[in-house]
PDB file of C-alpha atoms and ligand atoms in Angstrom:
ATOM      1  CA  MET A   1      93.488  71.117 112.100  1.00 67.00           C
ATOM      2  CA  THR A   2      94.540  68.545 109.522  1.00 86.00           C
ATOM      3  CA  ARG A   3      97.770  69.332 107.835  1.00 97.00           C
ATOM      4  CA  LYS A   4      98.461  67.782 104.446  1.00 98.00           C
ATOM      5  CA  LYS A   5     101.484  65.518 104.731  1.00 98.00           C
ATOM      6  CA  ILE A   6     104.428  66.419 102.528  1.00 98.00           C
ATOM      7  CA  ILE A   7     106.838  63.734 101.372  1.00 98.00           C
ATOM      8  CA  ALA A   8     109.894  65.200  99.686  1.00 98.00           C
ATOM      9  CA  GLY A   9     112.833  63.444  98.085  1.00 98.00           C
ATOM     10  CA  ASN A  10     116.210  65.127  98.383  1.00 98.00           C
ATOM     11  CA  TRP A  11     118.455  63.680  95.706  1.00 98.00           C
ATOM     12  CA  LYS A  12     121.521  65.649  96.818  1.00 98.00           C
ATOM     13  CA  MET A  13     124.313  65.352  94.186  1.00 98.00           C
ATOM     14  CA  TYR A  14     123.010  62.158  92.613  1.00 98.00           C
ATOM     15  CA  LYS A  15     121.621  61.220  89.184  1.00 98.00           C
ATOM     16  CA  THR A  16     122.357  62.406  85.662  1.00 98.00           C
ATOM     17  CA  ILE A  17     119.561  63.893  83.555  1.00 98.00           C
ATOM     18  CA  ALA A  18     118.936  60.493  81.962  1.00 98.00           C
ATOM     19  CA  GLU A  19     118.815  58.772  85.355  1.00 98.00           C
ATOM     20  CA  GLY A  20     116.473  61.406  86.728  1.00 98.00           C
ATOM     21  CA  GLN A  21     114.130  61.000  83.773  1.00 98.00           C
ATOM     22  CA  ALA A  22     114.068  57.241  84.171  1.00 98.00           C
ATOM     23  CA  PHE A  23     113.215  57.643  87.861  1.00 98.00           C
ATOM     24  CA  ALA A  24     110.457  60.137  87.070  1.00 98.00           C
ATOM     25  CA  GLU A  25     108.867  57.877  84.451  1.00 97.00           C
ATOM     26  CA  GLU A  26     108.961  54.935  86.835  1.00 97.00           C
ATOM     27  CA  LEU A  27     107.552  56.906  89.767  1.00 98.00           C
ATOM     28  CA  LYS A  28     104.736  58.246  87.613  1.00 96.00           C
ATOM     29  CA  SER A  29     103.836  54.780  86.438  1.00 95.00           C
ATOM     30  CA  ILE A  30     103.712  53.215  89.932  1.00 96.00           C
ATOM     31  CA  LEU A  31     102.494  56.111  92.048  1.00 95.00           C
ATOM     32  CA  GLY A  32      98.702  55.826  91.918  1.00 89.00           C
ATOM     33  CA  GLN A  33      96.483  57.891  94.201  1.00 91.00           C
ATOM     34  CA  THR A  34      97.752  59.589  97.317  1.00 95.00           C
ATOM     35  CA  GLU A  35      96.361  62.208  99.621  1.00 96.00           C
ATOM     36  CA  HIS A  36      99.864  63.477 100.380  1.00 98.00           C
ATOM     37  CA  GLU A  37     101.839  66.187  98.687  1.00 98.00           C
ATOM     38  CA  VAL A  38     104.811  64.633  96.878  1.00 98.00           C
ATOM     39  CA  LEU A  39     107.893  66.329  95.523  1.00 98.00           C
ATOM     40  CA  VAL A  40     111.410  65.672  94.351  1.00 98.00           C
ATOM     41  CA  CYS A  41     114.239  68.115  95.080  1.00 98.00           C
ATOM     42  CA  ALA A  42     116.738  67.481  92.320  1.00 98.00           C
ATOM     43  CA  PRO A  43     120.073  68.901  91.150  1.00 98.00           C
ATOM     44  CA  TYR A  44     119.747  72.048  89.020  1.00 98.00           C
ATOM     45  CA  THR A  45     120.717  70.302  85.781  1.00 98.00           C
ATOM     46  CA  GLN A  46     117.673  68.040  86.013  1.00 98.00           C
ATOM     47  CA  LEU A  47     114.997  70.553  86.920  1.00 98.00           C
ATOM     48  CA  SER A  48     113.873  71.430  83.372  1.00 98.00           C
ATOM     49  CA  SER A  49     113.604  67.851  82.198  1.00 98.00           C
ATOM     50  CA  LEU A  50     111.880  66.709  85.412  1.00 98.00           C
ATOM     51  CA  LYS A  51     109.392  69.548  85.116  1.00 98.00           C
ATOM     52  CA  LYS A  52     108.359  68.139  81.744  1.00 97.00           C
ATOM     53  CA  VAL A  53     108.191  64.508  82.845  1.00 97.00           C
ATOM     54  CA  PHE A  54     106.220  65.321  86.003  1.00 96.00           C
ATOM     55  CA  SER A  55     103.788  67.706  84.284  1.00 94.00           C
ATOM     56  CA  GLY A  56     100.277  66.356  84.504  1.00 91.00           C
ATOM     57  CA  SER A  57     101.210  64.245  87.536  1.00 95.00           C
ATOM     58  CA  ILE A  58     100.850  65.153  91.202  1.00 96.00           C
ATOM     59  CA  VAL A  59     104.619  65.222  91.724  1.00 98.00           C
ATOM     60  CA  LYS A  60     105.970  68.699  92.379  1.00 98.00           C
ATOM     61  CA  LEU A  61     109.463  69.957  91.854  1.00 98.00           C
ATOM     62  CA  GLY A  62     112.010  71.347  94.291  1.00 98.00           C
ATOM     63  CA  ALA A  63     115.535  72.708  94.133  1.00 98.00           C
ATOM     64  CA  GLN A  64     118.071  72.065  96.875  1.00 98.00           C
ATOM     65  CA  ASN A  65     119.477  75.556  97.282  1.00 98.00           C
ATOM     66  CA  MET A  66     119.327  79.055  95.790  1.00 98.00           C
ATOM     67  CA  HIS A  67     120.993  82.429  96.170  1.00 98.00           C
ATOM     68  CA  PHE A  68     119.023  85.245  97.777  1.00 98.00           C
ATOM     69  CA  GLU A  69     119.745  87.857  95.080  1.00 98.00           C
ATOM     70  CA  ASN A  70     117.837  87.968  91.781  1.00 98.00           C
ATOM     71  CA  GLU A  71     121.032  88.378  89.779  1.00 98.00           C
ATOM     72  CA  GLY A  72     124.587  89.552  90.189  1.00 98.00           C
ATOM     73  CA  ALA A  73     128.264  88.680  90.140  1.00 98.00           C
ATOM     74  CA  PHE A  74     127.930  85.453  92.137  1.00 98.00           C
ATOM     75  CA  THR A  75     129.780  82.874  90.066  1.00 98.00           C
ATOM     76  CA  GLY A  76     128.296  79.432  90.286  1.00 97.00           C
ATOM     77  CA  GLU A  77     125.078  80.487  91.987  1.00 98.00           C
ATOM     78  CA  ILE A  78     121.446  80.135  90.906  1.00 98.00           C
ATOM     79  CA  SER A  79     118.810  82.780  91.695  1.00 98.00           C
ATOM     80  CA  PRO A  80     115.156  82.464  92.684  1.00 98.00           C
ATOM     81  CA  LEU A  81     114.189  84.089  89.363  1.00 98.00           C
ATOM     82  CA  MET A  82     115.969  81.325  87.484  1.00 98.00           C
ATOM     83  CA  LEU A  83     114.227  78.657  89.535  1.00 98.00           C
ATOM     84  CA  LYS A  84     110.879  80.330  89.086  1.00 98.00           C
ATOM     85  CA  GLU A  85     111.397  80.406  85.318  1.00 98.00           C
ATOM     86  CA  ILE A  86     111.697  76.607  85.312  1.00 98.00           C
ATOM     87  CA  GLY A  87     108.559  76.284  87.423  1.00 97.00           C
ATOM     88  CA  VAL A  88     110.108  75.091  90.654  1.00 98.00           C
ATOM     89  CA  ASP A  89     107.566  74.885  93.492  1.00 98.00           C
ATOM     90  CA  TYR A  90     109.840  74.352  96.499  1.00 98.00           C
ATOM     91  CA  CYS A  91     113.439  74.966  97.523  1.00 98.00           C
ATOM     92  CA  VAL A  92     115.361  73.359 100.366  1.00 98.00           C
ATOM     93  CA  ILE A  93     117.040  76.092 102.394  1.00 98.00           C
ATOM     94  CA  GLY A  94     119.834  75.630 104.921  1.00 98.00           C
ATOM     95  CA  HIS A  95     120.304  71.881 104.668  1.00 98.00           C
ATOM     96  CA  SER A  96     122.894  70.756 107.217  1.00 97.00           C
ATOM     97  CA  GLU A  97     125.284  69.806 104.401  1.00 97.00           C
ATOM     98  CA  ARG A  98     125.126  73.391 103.157  1.00 98.00           C
ATOM     99  CA  ARG A  99     125.653  74.705 106.659  1.00 97.00           C
ATOM    100  CA  GLN A 100     128.580  72.316 107.172  1.00 96.00           C
ATOM    101  CA  TYR A 101     130.382  72.468 103.786  1.00 97.00           C
ATOM    102  CA  PHE A 102     129.243  75.767 102.282  1.00 97.00           C
ATOM    103  CA  ALA A 103     129.303  78.079 105.276  1.00 96.00           C
ATOM    104  CA  GLU A 104     125.568  78.764 105.380  1.00 97.00           C
ATOM    105  CA  THR A 105     124.378  80.477 108.522  1.00 98.00           C
ATOM    106  CA  ASP A 106     121.061  81.376 110.094  1.00 98.00           C
ATOM    107  CA  ASP A 107     121.497  84.775 108.447  1.00 98.00           C
ATOM    108  CA  THR A 108     121.869  83.383 104.905  1.00 98.00           C
ATOM    109  CA  VAL A 109     118.987  81.014 105.615  1.00 98.00           C
ATOM    110  CA  ASN A 110     116.886  84.017 106.617  1.00 98.00           C
ATOM    111  CA  ARG A 111     117.763  85.929 103.427  1.00 98.00           C
ATOM    112  CA  LYS A 112     117.074  82.922 101.241  1.00 98.00           C
ATOM    113  CA  LEU A 113     113.769  82.287 102.984  1.00 98.00           C
ATOM    114  CA  LYS A 114     112.641  85.847 102.297  1.00 98.00           C
ATOM    115  CA  ALA A 115     113.818  85.694  98.674  1.00 98.00           C
ATOM    116  CA  ALA A 116     112.050  82.396  98.050  1.00 98.00           C
ATOM    117  CA  LEU A 117     108.792  83.692  99.514  1.00 98.00           C
ATOM    118  CA  ALA A 118     109.056  86.914  97.504  1.00 98.00           C
ATOM    119  CA  HIS A 119     109.161  84.794  94.333  1.00 98.00           C
ATOM    120  CA  GLY A 120     106.397  82.392  95.288  1.00 98.00           C
ATOM    121  CA  ILE A 121     108.749  79.486  95.954  1.00 98.00           C
ATOM    122  CA  PHE A 122     107.886  77.510  99.087  1.00 98.00           C
ATOM    123  CA  PRO A 123     110.966  77.105 101.302  1.00 98.00           C
ATOM    124  CA  ILE A 124     111.784  73.908 103.158  1.00 98.00           C
ATOM    125  CA  MET A 125     113.912  75.238 106.005  1.00 98.00           C
ATOM    126  CA  CYS A 126     116.170  72.622 107.576  1.00 98.00           C
ATOM    127  CA  VAL A 127     117.097  72.703 111.243  1.00 98.00           C
ATOM    128  CA  GLY A 128     118.778  70.157 113.467  1.00 98.00           C
ATOM    129  CA  GLU A 129     121.564  69.536 115.939  1.00 97.00           C
ATOM    130  CA  VAL A 130     124.818  67.625 115.560  1.00 95.00           C
ATOM    131  CA  LEU A 131     125.547  64.651 117.812  1.00 93.00           C
ATOM    132  CA  ALA A 132     127.816  66.529 120.230  1.00 94.00           C
ATOM    133  CA  GLN A 133     125.039  69.084 120.773  1.00 95.00           C
ATOM    134  CA  ARG A 134     122.480  66.353 121.484  1.00 94.00           C
ATOM    135  CA  ASP A 135     124.867  64.597 123.859  1.00 92.00           C
ATOM    136  CA  ALA A 136     125.524  67.894 125.653  1.00 95.00           C
ATOM    137  CA  GLY A 137     121.783  68.463 126.112  1.00 96.00           C
ATOM    138  CA  GLU A 138     121.841  71.445 123.761  1.00 97.00           C
ATOM    139  CA  ALA A 139     119.615  70.134 120.953  1.00 97.00           C
ATOM    140  CA  PHE A 140     116.556  72.215 121.856  1.00 98.00           C
ATOM    141  CA  ASP A 141     118.556  75.434 122.262  1.00 98.00           C
ATOM    142  CA  VAL A 142     120.303  74.870 118.929  1.00 98.00           C
ATOM    143  CA  VAL A 143     117.037  74.293 117.089  1.00 98.00           C
ATOM    144  CA  ARG A 144     115.376  77.275 118.782  1.00 98.00           C
ATOM    145  CA  THR A 145     118.263  79.516 117.692  1.00 98.00           C
ATOM    146  CA  GLN A 146     118.080  78.218 114.107  1.00 98.00           C
ATOM    147  CA  LEU A 147     114.327  78.826 113.982  1.00 98.00           C
ATOM    148  CA  THR A 148     114.524  82.291 115.497  1.00 98.00           C
ATOM    149  CA  GLY A 149     117.345  83.326 113.142  1.00 98.00           C
ATOM    150  CA  GLY A 150     115.778  81.756 110.070  1.00 98.00           C
ATOM    151  CA  PHE A 151     112.365  83.309 110.684  1.00 98.00           C
ATOM    152  CA  ALA A 152     113.649  86.762 111.698  1.00 98.00           C
ATOM    153  CA  GLY A 153     111.573  89.590 110.252  1.00 98.00           C
ATOM    154  CA  LEU A 154     108.910  87.358 108.699  1.00 98.00           C
ATOM    155  CA  GLU A 155     105.179  87.954 109.086  1.00 97.00           C
ATOM    156  CA  ALA A 156     102.946  85.164 110.376  1.00 97.00           C
ATOM    157  CA  GLY A 157     101.319  84.850 106.944  1.00 96.00           C
ATOM    158  CA  GLU A 158     104.732  84.193 105.403  1.00 97.00           C
ATOM    159  CA  ALA A 159     105.838  81.790 108.115  1.00 98.00           C
ATOM    160  CA  THR A 160     102.805  79.590 107.428  1.00 97.00           C
ATOM    161  CA  LYS A 161     104.147  78.951 103.922  1.00 98.00           C
ATOM    162  CA  VAL A 162     107.470  77.653 105.195  1.00 98.00           C
ATOM    163  CA  VAL A 163     107.893  73.909 105.617  1.00 98.00           C
ATOM    164  CA  ILE A 164     110.266  73.140 108.471  1.00 98.00           C
ATOM    165  CA  ALA A 165     112.402  70.009 108.196  1.00 98.00           C
ATOM    166  CA  TYR A 166     113.823  68.706 111.457  1.00 98.00           C
ATOM    167  CA  GLU A 167     116.915  66.761 110.495  1.00 97.00           C
ATOM    168  CA  PRO A 168     119.168  65.697 113.362  1.00 97.00           C
ATOM    169  CA  VAL A 169     122.562  65.753 111.670  1.00 95.00           C
ATOM    170  CA  TRP A 170     123.604  62.513 113.383  1.00 93.00           C
ATOM    171  CA  ALA A 171     120.744  60.698 111.636  1.00 92.00           C
ATOM    172  CA  ILE A 172     121.458  61.886 108.081  1.00 90.00           C
ATOM    173  CA  GLY A 173     122.864  59.206 105.803  1.00 85.00           C
ATOM    174  CA  THR A 174     124.020  57.204 108.822  1.00 86.00           C
ATOM    175  CA  GLY A 175     121.267  54.626 108.971  1.00 82.00           C
ATOM    176  CA  ARG A 176     120.738  55.808 112.535  1.00 83.00           C
ATOM    177  CA  THR A 177     117.204  57.208 112.657  1.00 85.00           C
ATOM    178  CA  ALA A 178     115.972  59.282 115.552  1.00 89.00           C
ATOM    179  CA  THR A 179     113.441  57.217 117.475  1.00 95.00           C
ATOM    180  CA  PRO A 180     109.866  58.224 116.690  1.00 96.00           C
ATOM    181  CA  GLU A 181     109.694  59.598 120.242  1.00 97.00           C
ATOM    182  CA  GLN A 182     112.821  61.736 119.792  1.00 96.00           C
ATOM    183  CA  ALA A 183     111.560  63.007 116.439  1.00 97.00           C
ATOM    184  CA  GLU A 184     108.085  63.758 117.811  1.00 98.00           C
ATOM    185  CA  GLU A 185     109.510  65.486 120.873  1.00 98.00           C
ATOM    186  CA  MET A 186     111.576  67.863 118.750  1.00 98.00           C
ATOM    187  CA  CYS A 187     108.822  68.470 116.201  1.00 98.00           C
ATOM    188  CA  ALA A 188     106.437  69.347 119.063  1.00 98.00           C
ATOM    189  CA  PHE A 189     109.093  71.697 120.427  1.00 98.00           C
ATOM    190  CA  ILE A 190     109.442  73.300 116.976  1.00 98.00           C
ATOM    191  CA  ARG A 191     105.668  73.851 116.826  1.00 98.00           C
ATOM    192  CA  GLU A 192     105.751  75.391 120.296  1.00 98.00           C
ATOM    193  CA  THR A 193     108.597  77.680 119.226  1.00 98.00           C
ATOM    194  CA  VAL A 194     106.675  78.753 116.111  1.00 98.00           C
ATOM    195  CA  SER A 195     103.707  79.455 118.362  1.00 98.00           C
ATOM    196  CA  GLY A 196     105.888  81.711 120.512  1.00 98.00           C
ATOM    197  CA  LEU A 197     107.132  83.561 117.422  1.00 98.00           C
ATOM    198  CA  PHE A 198     103.954  83.845 115.362  1.00 98.00           C
ATOM    199  CA  GLY A 199     101.007  82.673 117.461  1.00 98.00           C
ATOM    200  CA  GLU A 200      99.055  79.485 117.800  1.00 97.00           C
ATOM    201  CA  GLY A 201      97.244  79.708 114.461  1.00 97.00           C
ATOM    202  CA  THR A 202     100.498  79.728 112.514  1.00 98.00           C
ATOM    203  CA  ALA A 203     101.938  76.954 114.665  1.00 98.00           C
ATOM    204  CA  GLU A 204      98.888  74.782 114.013  1.00 98.00           C
ATOM    205  CA  SER A 205      99.070  75.201 110.262  1.00 97.00           C
ATOM    206  CA  VAL A 206     102.837  75.105 109.673  1.00 98.00           C
ATOM    207  CA  ARG A 207     104.095  71.752 108.419  1.00 98.00           C
ATOM    208  CA  ILE A 208     107.063  70.054 110.069  1.00 98.00           C
ATOM    209  CA  GLN A 209     108.907  67.207 108.384  1.00 98.00           C
ATOM    210  CA  TYR A 210     111.307  64.743 109.901  1.00 97.00           C
ATOM    211  CA  GLY A 211     114.428  63.813 107.930  1.00 97.00           C
ATOM    212  CA  GLY A 212     117.324  61.483 108.602  1.00 96.00           C
ATOM    213  CA  SER A 213     117.495  57.861 107.409  1.00 94.00           C
ATOM    214  CA  VAL A 214     113.772  57.662 106.639  1.00 96.00           C
ATOM    215  CA  LYS A 215     113.065  54.439 104.733  1.00 97.00           C
ATOM    216  CA  PRO A 216     110.085  52.217 103.939  1.00 98.00           C
ATOM    217  CA  ALA A 217     110.626  50.210 107.132  1.00 97.00           C
ATOM    218  CA  ASN A 218     110.429  53.166 109.533  1.00 97.00           C
ATOM    219  CA  ALA A 219     108.212  55.637 107.649  1.00 98.00           C
ATOM    220  CA  ALA A 220     104.941  54.638 109.317  1.00 98.00           C
ATOM    221  CA  GLU A 221     106.150  54.916 112.907  1.00 97.00           C
ATOM    222  CA  LEU A 222     107.516  58.390 112.211  1.00 97.00           C
ATOM    223  CA  LEU A 223     104.748  59.743 109.991  1.00 98.00           C
ATOM    224  CA  THR A 224     101.904  58.770 112.309  1.00 97.00           C
ATOM    225  CA  LYS A 225     103.210  60.973 115.118  1.00 98.00           C
ATOM    226  CA  ASP A 226     101.038  64.000 115.928  1.00 97.00           C
ATOM    227  CA  ASN A 227     103.578  66.677 115.092  1.00 98.00           C
ATOM    228  CA  ILE A 228     105.326  65.034 112.141  1.00 98.00           C
ATOM    229  CA  ASP A 229     103.718  66.220 108.925  1.00 98.00           C
ATOM    230  CA  GLY A 230     105.993  64.631 106.395  1.00 98.00           C
ATOM    231  CA  ALA A 231     109.464  63.444 105.574  1.00 98.00           C
ATOM    232  CA  LEU A 232     112.524  64.782 103.820  1.00 98.00           C
ATOM    233  CA  VAL A 233     114.056  61.669 102.351  1.00 98.00           C
ATOM    234  CA  GLY A 234     117.625  61.422 101.075  1.00 98.00           C
ATOM    235  CA  GLY A 235     119.018  57.982 100.228  1.00 97.00           C
ATOM    236  CA  ALA A 236     115.683  56.169 100.012  1.00 98.00           C
ATOM    237  CA  SER A 237     114.317  58.745  97.555  1.00 98.00           C
ATOM    238  CA  LEU A 238     116.805  57.657  94.894  1.00 98.00           C
ATOM    239  CA  ILE A 239     114.922  54.420  94.232  1.00 98.00           C
ATOM    240  CA  ALA A 240     111.413  54.964  92.880  1.00 98.00           C
ATOM    241  CA  ARG A 241     109.918  51.886  94.604  1.00 98.00           C
ATOM    242  CA  ASP A 242     111.363  52.836  97.992  1.00 98.00           C
ATOM    243  CA  PHE A 243     110.163  56.396  97.628  1.00 98.00           C
ATOM    244  CA  LYS A 244     106.699  55.167  96.682  1.00 98.00           C
ATOM    245  CA  ALA A 245     106.655  52.830  99.679  1.00 98.00           C
ATOM    246  CA  ILE A 246     107.379  55.792 101.954  1.00 98.00           C
ATOM    247  CA  ILE A 247     104.602  57.821 100.297  1.00 98.00           C
ATOM    248  CA  ASP A 248     102.234  54.896 100.881  1.00 97.00           C
ATOM    249  CA  TYR A 249     103.549  54.232 104.427  1.00 96.00           C
TER     250      TYR A 249
HETATM  251  P1  PGA B 301     118.989  60.532 104.400  1.00 94.03           P
HETATM  252  O1  PGA B 301     119.115  62.114 104.107  1.00 94.03           O
HETATM  253  O2  PGA B 301     117.545  60.167 104.241  1.00 94.03           O
HETATM  254  O3  PGA B 301     119.872  59.889 103.379  1.00 94.03           O
HETATM  255  O4  PGA B 301     119.462  60.319 105.803  1.00 94.03           O
HETATM  256  C1  PGA B 301     118.135  63.021 104.537  1.00 94.03           C
HETATM  257  C2  PGA B 301     118.494  64.420 104.130  1.00 94.03           C
HETATM  258  O5  PGA B 301     119.673  64.798 104.233  1.00 94.03           O
HETATM  259  O6  PGA B 301     117.621  65.209 103.713  1.00 94.03           O
END
C-alpha cells in the first residue's frame, strides 16, 4: 500500500494576515510540482484570506484547533461549522501545547475528532510523550493510551480519515529531533496499535506524521522511513523556502 505523504505546516500563534498572505504568494510561486499533499494550519484570523490566495493551487488549509459543539455559549471558541464555512480541509486536534496550556484531554480530543469527521474536516490527531515519560520507559504506554482514548467509539472507516501526528514533546521547538530510528519505532508502534483497534486494513491506510524540529536538513532521513507518512512542521514552516525544501526533501 502506498500512502500519500502529507506535509503540514503548523504556524502556531505566528503571522499577521498580511504576513500570511505574503508567505502564501511566495510559496505558490516557488512550489512547482509535488506528489505530496501539502497544507498550512494557520491562526483563525488568516484562514479566509489564505483560502483565497491558495485557491487554484495544491496547498490545502488547516486550522489548529476547534470546539466540538456546532454553536453555544463558549466564549472565545470556534466551531467546526465555522471552519467548514471558510472551506478548511484539516484541523489539528490535541496538539501537545493545547494539552499542556489549555487543559485538553484524551476525552476532548475524542469529541473534537468526532465533530471534525461529522463535518467533513480531516483531523490531525497529535500524540506524544514528554521527556520524563520517555526517560521512565513509559513512552509507548502513553501513546497507546492517547490513541485508545482519542479513537474511542470510532468506526474503522472514520479512523482511516484521521491523520496521526507523533510529536514527542521533548522534540517540539527545541531543536532536538527524535532520531529517525526513534521516530520510526514509535510510528510503527502507532500503526500496530491502530491495527489492534481497527484491523490491519485501517492500519495500512492510516497516515502517520512525525513532528518535532523537522527542518530541511533532517526531513529526508525522517520521511523515507517505512512508517512515517509525512511531517507536521512548526518553526520551519514559517519560512516559505524552508517549507518548500521539506516538501521537496
Ligand atoms: P517544531 O513544532 O517543528 O517547531 O518543533 C512542531 C509542532 O509543534 O507541530
